[in-house]
Short mmCIF file of C-alpha atoms and ligand atoms in Angstrom, two decimals:
data_model
loop_
_atom_site.label_atom_id
_atom_site.label_comp_id
_atom_site.label_asym_id
_atom_site.label_seq_id
_atom_site.Cartn_x
_atom_site.Cartn_y
_atom_site.Cartn_z
CA UNK A 1 -9.95 55.80 -22.67
CA UNK A 2 -8.84 54.68 -25.56
CA UNK A 3 -6.91 56.44 -28.56
CA UNK A 4 -6.87 55.85 -31.80
CA UNK A 5 -4.15 57.00 -34.08
CA UNK A 6 -4.92 57.82 -37.69
CA UNK A 7 -2.81 58.45 -40.50
CA UNK A 8 0.15 57.79 -39.35
CA UNK A 9 3.11 56.37 -41.23
CA UNK A 10 3.58 53.51 -39.27
CA UNK A 11 6.76 51.39 -38.51
CA UNK A 12 5.87 48.45 -36.92
CA UNK A 13 9.22 46.46 -37.07
CA UNK A 14 7.60 42.84 -37.94
CA UNK A 15 6.26 40.49 -36.36
CA UNK A 16 7.88 38.97 -32.90
CA UNK A 17 10.59 39.97 -31.04
CA UNK A 18 13.35 38.10 -30.90
CA UNK A 19 16.49 40.41 -31.32
CA UNK A 20 16.97 40.96 -35.43
CA UNK A 21 19.45 39.39 -37.18
CA UNK A 22 21.85 40.10 -40.17
CA UNK A 23 19.65 41.22 -42.92
CA UNK A 24 16.76 41.32 -40.75
CA UNK A 25 18.06 44.89 -38.91
CA UNK A 26 17.11 46.30 -41.88
CA UNK A 27 13.46 45.81 -42.01
CA UNK A 28 11.23 48.19 -40.51
CA UNK A 29 7.66 46.20 -41.67
CA UNK A 30 6.05 49.98 -42.51
CA UNK A 31 2.03 50.21 -43.04
CA UNK A 32 2.71 54.06 -44.95
CA UNK A 33 -0.46 55.16 -44.40
CA UNK A 34 -1.97 53.12 -41.13
CA UNK A 35 -4.51 53.30 -37.66
CA UNK A 36 -3.64 52.61 -34.32
CA UNK A 37 -6.22 51.17 -31.65
CA UNK A 38 -4.37 51.59 -27.87
CA UNK A 39 -7.07 50.24 -24.93
CA UNK A 40 -5.98 49.49 -21.54
CA UNK A 41 -2.60 51.03 -22.07
CA UNK A 42 -1.78 48.72 -24.49
CA UNK A 43 -1.63 47.84 -27.83
CA UNK A 44 -5.25 46.54 -29.12
CA UNK A 45 -5.24 47.04 -33.28
CA UNK A 46 -3.38 48.18 -35.75
CA UNK A 47 -3.76 48.34 -40.45
CA UNK A 48 -4.58 50.14 -42.93
CA UNK A 49 -7.58 50.83 -40.96
CA UNK A 50 -8.54 49.29 -37.73
CA UNK A 51 -12.03 49.31 -35.85
CA UNK A 52 -12.09 51.79 -32.82
CA UNK A 53 -14.86 52.49 -30.74
CA UNK A 54 -16.61 55.40 -30.86
CA UNK A 55 -15.67 57.74 -27.50
CA UNK A 56 -11.94 57.39 -28.48
CA UNK A 57 -10.12 60.35 -28.11
CA UNK A 58 -8.05 60.03 -31.94
CA UNK A 59 -5.24 62.08 -32.94
CA UNK A 60 -4.43 62.42 -36.62
CA UNK A 61 -0.55 62.06 -36.94
CA UNK A 62 -1.13 63.72 -40.52
CA UNK A 63 1.07 61.53 -42.23
CA UNK A 64 3.54 61.34 -39.66
CA UNK A 65 6.25 58.53 -38.67
CA UNK A 66 4.53 56.40 -35.62
CA UNK A 67 7.33 54.13 -34.18
CA UNK A 68 7.95 52.23 -30.74
CA UNK A 69 8.77 54.33 -27.40
CA UNK A 70 12.52 53.94 -27.81
CA UNK A 71 14.87 51.68 -25.35
CA UNK A 72 17.71 52.94 -23.64
CA UNK A 73 19.29 49.57 -22.68
CA UNK A 74 22.41 51.29 -21.19
CA UNK A 75 22.95 54.06 -18.63
CA UNK A 76 24.54 55.28 -16.19
CA UNK A 77 21.95 57.95 -15.29
CA UNK A 78 22.37 57.60 -11.80
CA UNK A 79 25.02 59.85 -10.33
CA UNK A 80 25.43 63.31 -8.50
CA UNK A 81 28.09 65.38 -8.65
CA UNK A 82 29.70 66.81 -12.22
CA UNK A 83 32.53 66.29 -13.95
CA UNK A 84 33.44 69.15 -15.65
CA UNK A 85 36.85 70.12 -14.20
CA UNK A 86 37.57 66.49 -15.68
CA UNK A 87 37.10 67.22 -18.57
CA UNK A 88 38.86 69.51 -19.65
CA UNK A 89 42.28 67.53 -18.01
CA UNK A 90 40.09 65.41 -21.22
CA UNK A 91 40.40 68.62 -23.44
CA UNK A 92 43.57 69.15 -23.12
CA UNK A 93 44.45 65.22 -24.22
CA UNK A 94 44.18 63.81 -20.57
CA UNK A 95 43.08 60.46 -21.73
CA UNK A 96 40.12 58.10 -19.32
CA UNK A 97 42.17 55.84 -18.55
CA UNK A 98 44.63 58.04 -17.47
CA UNK A 99 42.30 60.43 -15.21
CA UNK A 100 40.78 57.01 -13.41
CA UNK A 101 44.11 55.97 -12.41
CA UNK A 102 45.34 59.19 -11.28
CA UNK A 103 41.72 57.98 -8.80
CA UNK A 104 39.35 60.82 -10.79
CA UNK A 105 37.34 58.62 -13.32
CA UNK A 106 35.02 56.77 -12.16
CA UNK A 107 36.21 57.48 -8.32
CA UNK A 108 35.41 61.26 -8.69
CA UNK A 109 31.80 59.87 -9.29
CA UNK A 110 31.93 57.14 -6.49
CA UNK A 111 32.83 60.38 -3.92
CA UNK A 112 30.01 62.59 -5.32
CA UNK A 113 27.13 59.61 -5.27
CA UNK A 114 29.12 58.73 -1.91
CA UNK A 115 28.03 62.05 -0.39
CA UNK A 116 24.53 62.72 -1.09
CA UNK A 117 21.44 61.17 -0.59
CA UNK A 118 19.06 58.54 -2.25
CA UNK A 119 16.71 61.07 -2.03
CA UNK A 120 18.81 63.63 -3.51
CA UNK A 121 20.11 60.79 -6.73
CA UNK A 122 16.89 59.97 -6.80
CA UNK A 123 15.77 63.54 -6.83
CA UNK A 124 18.43 64.21 -10.49
CA UNK A 125 18.37 60.76 -11.98
CA UNK A 126 13.93 61.58 -11.74
CA UNK A 127 14.77 65.02 -13.81
CA UNK A 128 17.38 63.00 -15.97
CA UNK A 129 14.59 60.64 -16.77
CA UNK A 130 12.22 63.41 -17.83
CA UNK A 131 15.25 64.72 -19.82
CA UNK A 132 14.85 61.27 -21.46
CA UNK A 133 10.42 60.75 -21.67
CA UNK A 134 10.43 64.44 -23.94
CA UNK A 135 12.87 62.28 -26.89
CA UNK A 136 10.88 59.02 -26.90
CA UNK A 137 12.51 57.03 -24.25
CA UNK A 138 10.16 55.20 -22.50
CA UNK A 139 11.86 52.75 -20.73
CA UNK A 140 15.11 52.89 -19.81
CA UNK A 141 17.92 51.12 -18.09
CA UNK A 142 19.72 52.50 -15.49
CA UNK A 143 22.91 51.23 -13.63
CA UNK A 144 24.46 51.55 -10.38
CA UNK A 145 28.17 51.26 -10.09
CA UNK A 146 28.69 54.49 -8.36
CA UNK A 147 29.30 53.14 -5.07
CA UNK A 148 31.90 50.85 -4.42
CA UNK A 149 30.96 49.43 -0.92
CA UNK A 150 28.03 47.54 -0.63
CA UNK A 151 25.95 50.55 1.75
CA UNK A 152 26.20 52.94 -1.96
CA UNK A 153 25.60 50.58 -4.06
CA UNK A 154 22.44 49.33 -2.52
CA UNK A 155 22.08 53.54 -2.11
CA UNK A 156 21.95 53.64 -5.33
CA UNK A 157 19.59 51.36 -6.16
CA UNK A 158 17.45 52.13 -4.47
CA UNK A 159 17.61 55.67 -5.96
CA UNK A 160 16.56 54.00 -8.77
CA UNK A 161 13.53 52.45 -7.91
CA UNK A 162 12.71 55.13 -5.71
CA UNK A 163 13.10 58.05 -8.95
CA UNK A 164 11.20 54.66 -10.92
CA UNK A 165 8.50 54.61 -9.30
CA UNK A 166 7.35 58.76 -10.05
CA UNK A 167 8.25 57.79 -13.88
CA UNK A 168 5.47 56.87 -16.26
CA UNK A 169 7.92 54.71 -18.10
CA UNK A 170 9.71 51.44 -17.62
CA UNK A 171 13.30 51.66 -15.55
CA UNK A 172 15.23 48.53 -15.35
CA UNK A 173 17.97 47.97 -12.85
CA UNK A 174 21.19 46.47 -13.67
CA UNK A 175 23.40 46.00 -10.23
CA UNK A 176 26.84 46.86 -12.42
CA UNK A 177 28.95 45.48 -8.78
CA UNK A 178 32.12 45.12 -11.11
CA UNK A 179 32.68 49.00 -12.39
CA UNK A 180 35.51 49.64 -9.87
CA UNK A 181 37.84 48.51 -7.29
CA UNK A 182 39.18 50.28 -4.27
CA UNK A 183 42.83 48.51 -2.56
CA UNK A 184 43.78 45.22 -4.39
CA UNK A 185 41.56 44.15 -7.04
CA UNK A 186 41.17 40.85 -5.82
CA UNK A 187 40.74 41.49 -2.55
CA UNK A 188 37.73 44.29 -4.00
CA UNK A 189 36.11 41.35 -5.92
CA UNK A 190 35.87 38.61 -3.19
CA UNK A 191 34.59 41.18 -0.83
CA UNK A 192 31.71 41.60 -4.34
CA UNK A 193 31.28 37.99 -4.54
CA UNK A 194 31.17 37.65 -0.52
CA UNK A 195 29.15 40.37 0.58
CA UNK A 196 27.43 42.91 -1.93
CA UNK A 197 26.13 39.81 -4.62
CA UNK A 198 24.16 38.59 -1.23
CA UNK A 199 22.38 41.30 -0.90
CA UNK A 200 21.82 43.08 -3.74
CA UNK A 201 20.30 39.03 -5.42
CA UNK A 202 18.63 38.92 -1.65
CA UNK A 203 16.77 42.36 -2.04
CA UNK A 204 16.73 42.40 -6.03
CA UNK A 205 16.19 39.00 -7.56
CA UNK A 206 15.22 39.12 -10.69
CA UNK A 207 18.59 42.15 -10.97
CA UNK A 208 21.31 41.09 -13.73
CA UNK A 209 24.36 42.43 -13.50
CA UNK A 210 27.53 44.04 -14.62
CA UNK A 211 31.21 44.28 -15.18
CA UNK A 212 33.62 46.93 -17.03
CA UNK A 213 36.23 43.98 -18.15
CA UNK A 214 39.65 47.42 -19.09
CA UNK A 215 43.09 47.95 -17.23
CA UNK A 216 42.49 49.86 -14.77
CA UNK A 217 39.27 48.59 -13.75
CA UNK A 218 38.53 45.44 -13.85
CA UNK A 219 40.52 41.83 -15.61
CA UNK A 220 39.25 39.03 -17.06
CA UNK A 221 40.40 37.10 -14.35
CA UNK A 222 37.70 38.77 -11.88
CA UNK A 223 34.99 39.08 -14.08
CA UNK A 224 34.59 35.22 -15.20
CA UNK A 225 34.82 34.81 -11.12
CA UNK A 226 32.24 37.25 -10.41
CA UNK A 227 29.82 36.37 -13.02
CA UNK A 228 30.65 32.80 -12.88
CA UNK A 229 28.86 32.91 -9.17
CA UNK A 230 26.35 35.55 -10.30
CA UNK A 231 24.99 33.63 -13.40
CA UNK A 232 23.46 31.18 -11.49
CA UNK A 233 21.05 34.61 -10.57
CA UNK A 234 21.52 37.02 -12.12
CA UNK A 235 21.54 37.41 -16.04
CA UNK A 236 24.94 39.02 -16.77
CA UNK A 237 25.81 41.79 -18.61
CA UNK A 238 29.66 43.67 -19.32
CA UNK A 239 31.17 46.73 -20.93
CA UNK A 240 34.31 45.00 -23.03
CA UNK A 241 36.81 46.45 -25.82
CA UNK A 242 36.17 50.42 -24.94
CA UNK A 243 40.32 50.81 -25.12
CA UNK A 244 41.59 47.45 -25.04
CA UNK A 245 40.49 44.08 -25.94
CA UNK A 246 41.37 41.91 -22.71
CA UNK A 247 39.87 38.85 -23.90
CA UNK A 248 36.27 39.02 -22.63
CA UNK A 249 34.58 38.61 -25.12
CA UNK A 250 34.64 34.33 -25.70
CA UNK A 251 34.60 34.49 -21.76
CA UNK A 252 31.43 36.46 -21.49
CA UNK A 253 29.35 34.24 -25.03
CA UNK A 254 30.45 31.00 -23.33
CA UNK A 255 29.12 32.34 -20.17
CA UNK A 256 25.66 32.94 -22.18
CA UNK A 257 25.87 36.82 -21.26
CA UNK A 258 22.42 38.85 -22.58
CA UNK A 259 25.56 41.57 -23.81
CA UNK A 260 28.56 42.87 -24.36
CA UNK A 261 28.36 45.88 -24.65
CA UNK A 262 30.95 49.36 -25.96
CA UNK A 263 33.25 46.91 -28.57
CA UNK A 264 35.00 49.60 -29.56
CA UNK A 265 38.58 48.00 -29.49
CA UNK A 266 37.25 44.95 -30.53
CA UNK A 267 39.47 42.37 -32.85
CA UNK A 268 37.85 40.98 -36.04
CA UNK A 269 37.39 37.51 -34.53
CA UNK A 270 35.67 38.36 -32.10
CA UNK A 271 33.66 40.43 -33.24
CA UNK A 272 32.22 37.65 -35.34
CA UNK A 273 32.12 35.08 -32.71
CA UNK A 274 29.95 37.37 -30.50
CA UNK A 275 27.90 38.45 -34.04
CA UNK A 276 26.98 34.35 -34.49
CA UNK A 277 26.05 34.06 -30.82
CA UNK A 278 22.72 34.15 -29.32
CA UNK A 279 24.85 37.25 -27.19
CA UNK A 280 23.65 39.98 -28.07
CA UNK A 281 26.01 43.50 -28.64
CA UNK A 282 25.33 47.43 -27.83
CA UNK A 283 27.27 50.27 -29.98
CA UNK A 284 26.79 53.63 -27.70
CA UNK A 285 28.64 55.88 -30.19
CA UNK A 286 27.60 59.10 -27.90
CA UNK A 287 31.24 57.56 -26.27
CA UNK A 288 33.18 57.51 -29.01
CA UNK A 289 31.48 61.50 -29.51
CA UNK A 290 32.14 62.24 -26.38
CA UNK A 291 35.71 60.70 -25.80
CA UNK A 292 38.07 59.71 -28.24
CA UNK A 293 35.99 59.35 -31.69
CA UNK A 294 37.08 55.69 -31.41
CA UNK A 295 33.89 53.56 -32.58
CA UNK A 296 32.35 50.19 -32.71
CA UNK A 297 32.81 48.23 -36.13
CA UNK A 298 29.29 47.71 -36.33
CA UNK A 299 28.93 46.46 -40.09
CA UNK A 300 31.05 43.74 -40.22
CA UNK A 301 29.32 42.54 -36.83
CA UNK A 302 25.71 43.21 -38.61
CA UNK A 303 27.02 41.75 -41.60
CA UNK A 304 27.96 38.62 -39.59
CA UNK A 305 24.84 38.41 -38.62
CA UNK A 306 25.15 39.53 -35.34
CA UNK A 307 21.86 41.22 -33.39
CA UNK A 308 22.88 44.42 -32.27
CA UNK A 309 21.38 47.03 -30.08
CA UNK A 310 21.94 50.97 -29.71
CA UNK A 311 22.34 52.90 -26.20
CA UNK A 312 23.33 55.80 -24.83
CA UNK A 313 25.67 55.10 -22.77
CA UNK A 314 24.52 58.38 -20.40
CA UNK A 315 26.64 58.98 -17.33
CA UNK A 316 29.38 61.61 -16.23
CA UNK A 317 32.64 60.65 -17.73
CA UNK A 318 32.48 59.17 -21.51
CA UNK A 319 29.22 59.91 -22.24
CA UNK A 320 27.05 63.14 -20.99
CA UNK A 321 23.99 62.37 -23.27
CA UNK A 322 20.54 61.30 -22.80
CA UNK A 323 19.51 61.36 -26.14
CA UNK A 324 18.52 58.99 -28.45
CA UNK A 325 18.18 60.45 -31.86
CA UNK A 326 20.98 61.71 -30.57
CA UNK A 327 22.78 58.16 -30.61
CA UNK A 328 21.27 57.24 -33.84
CA UNK A 329 22.34 59.78 -35.54
CA UNK A 330 25.56 59.52 -34.15
CA UNK A 331 25.11 55.47 -35.33
CA UNK A 332 24.49 56.11 -38.86
CA UNK A 333 27.40 58.96 -39.65
CA UNK A 334 30.52 56.83 -37.48
CA UNK A 335 29.15 53.14 -36.61
CA UNK A 336 28.20 52.58 -40.80
CA UNK A 337 24.27 51.39 -39.47
CA UNK A 338 22.23 52.70 -41.89
CA UNK A 339 18.85 55.11 -40.12
CA UNK A 340 16.59 51.32 -40.52
CA UNK A 341 19.33 49.31 -39.16
CA UNK A 342 20.02 52.34 -36.41
CA UNK A 343 15.69 52.46 -35.20
CA UNK A 344 15.53 48.50 -34.73
CA UNK A 345 19.17 48.17 -32.45
CA UNK A 346 17.17 51.10 -30.92
CA UNK A 347 13.64 49.70 -29.90
CA UNK A 348 13.08 45.60 -30.60
CA UNK A 349 16.55 44.27 -29.85
CA UNK A 350 17.32 47.06 -27.35
CA UNK A 351 14.31 45.08 -25.86
CA UNK A 352 15.29 42.30 -26.09
CA UNK A 353 18.76 43.11 -24.28
CA UNK A 354 16.48 44.03 -20.60
CA UNK A 355 14.85 40.79 -21.65
CA UNK A 356 11.34 42.92 -22.16
CA UNK A 357 9.45 41.10 -25.61
CA UNK A 358 6.21 43.12 -24.97
CA UNK A 359 7.51 46.46 -26.32
CA UNK A 360 9.74 47.70 -29.37
CA UNK A 361 7.81 46.46 -31.77
CA UNK A 362 4.21 47.85 -32.85
CA UNK A 363 1.74 44.53 -32.20
CA UNK A 364 -1.42 43.70 -30.99
CA UNK A 365 -0.75 43.02 -27.05
CA UNK A 366 2.49 44.93 -26.89
CA UNK A 367 2.71 48.02 -24.58
CA UNK A 368 1.46 51.14 -25.65
CA UNK A 369 4.67 52.93 -25.79
CA UNK A 370 4.64 55.39 -28.82
CA UNK A 371 6.28 57.94 -30.28
CA UNK A 372 5.25 59.69 -32.95
CA UNK A 373 7.61 61.96 -34.37
CA UNK A 374 7.22 65.95 -36.19
CA UNK A 375 8.74 63.66 -39.05
CA UNK A 376 7.20 61.99 -42.43
CA UNK A 377 9.94 59.98 -43.25
CA UNK A 378 12.21 58.25 -40.49
CA UNK A 379 15.19 58.80 -42.08
CA UNK A 380 15.02 62.36 -41.06
CA UNK A 381 14.62 60.88 -37.23
CA UNK A 382 19.24 60.34 -37.71
CA UNK A 383 19.38 62.83 -40.21
CA UNK A 384 18.51 66.24 -37.27
CA UNK A 385 21.30 66.45 -35.46
CA UNK A 386 20.38 68.21 -31.41
CA UNK A 387 16.55 69.25 -32.19
CA UNK A 388 13.95 67.27 -30.65
CA UNK A 389 12.63 65.34 -33.42
CA UNK A 390 9.63 63.97 -30.97
CA UNK A 391 6.05 65.98 -31.35
CA UNK A 392 4.40 63.17 -28.99
CA UNK A 393 4.83 60.66 -26.11
CA UNK A 394 2.58 57.62 -25.41
CA UNK A 395 3.56 55.26 -22.19
CA UNK A 396 2.02 52.77 -21.58
CA UNK A 397 -1.39 53.69 -23.72
CA UNK A 398 -1.01 57.90 -22.00
CA UNK A 399 -0.05 60.94 -23.76
CA UNK A 400 2.76 61.79 -21.91
CA UNK A 401 4.19 65.22 -24.28
O1 LIG B 1 30.56 53.30 -19.91
N1 LIG B 1 33.39 52.54 -19.14
C1 LIG B 1 32.78 52.71 -17.89
N2 LIG B 1 31.95 53.26 -17.36
C2 LIG B 1 31.60 54.10 -18.47
C3 LIG B 1 31.64 55.57 -17.80
C4 LIG B 1 31.49 55.88 -16.46
C5 LIG B 1 32.48 56.84 -15.93
O2 LIG B 1 33.33 57.64 -16.71
O3 LIG B 1 31.45 58.12 -14.69
C6 LIG B 1 31.39 53.93 -20.30
O4 LIG B 1 32.03 54.59 -20.24
#
């Protein structure tokens, strides 16, 4: 049945779906009092007044904010077990990279993931996806990366696909084949290129691949060798400069990475180079809050004309949060974004990271992934802390909440 949402403050986010850069990030292209017609899962019309069929179901927004569904473009939401004991260690002052070096951190989750069945992994991911949807996320990227063997990585990717099939939103899987390593890095990285990558390519030909460039994880050299092979068939993304600036950004830009994510420790020079390239930067402020109160210098990046996206980084180690509203609230407080910039970063720009041009804005022909807030002013989305600002979620044209 067609759906008409009327009497809404509509954040259309403007025409076109190319990533917003620099000053464009502040433009929400608002219709202060308008209507949106949804038919067949898509937006059919938007404007101050639209023609609607007589049988359309009507939602009166009562002047509240209607905006695109959130796109969470960086998560590790498929995991098993928990990291509560390590979190207590961290609270007592043991750094994240030290826990990793001692065989914990990512390796603890690897152990739990290997012990879990595909069905168990899919069920726990499905629960997290449910929580995300309730807070307005209608598209989510989910990485593998806790398998570290071809068999376990494939199990994760299949679990992600299985959970996706049972969820009304869209799940985009990413093969994080360079998250950590066992044995010697060089041998392990060679195994990834020789065995793991071809298996992934066969079953998931369009998937993006990712690596974690960091001390104690993958070196720049290992990442470059891996990406040079992988990029022949797959888009590439990279975690870089989370704790240490190792020089991955120039390489990522050279290899046309879709995004570079984290960036907390990036140098000014690297941030400027990234800002002036087509590669998107992704900020993960929940990680700063949970891990060590360090955040990317996002203002500099935006002022240099960068295309910035925002994500939760939902994972058991550095960011136990599935909430884009929380990520927005933190981006505004700790990364210097305005509420409007944070909204653009979590919608149209996050969709660009996933190469999804059919969402992230409210325009005819776009997928009808919409969020109606409890609020009449979108700044309240960034202002509120810890509540759920989302009243109604429409996913592919269906009201899910
Ligand atoms: O992006 N740092 C690398 N990967 C994740 C953390 C994964 C984990 O600790 O389980 C991140 O922060």
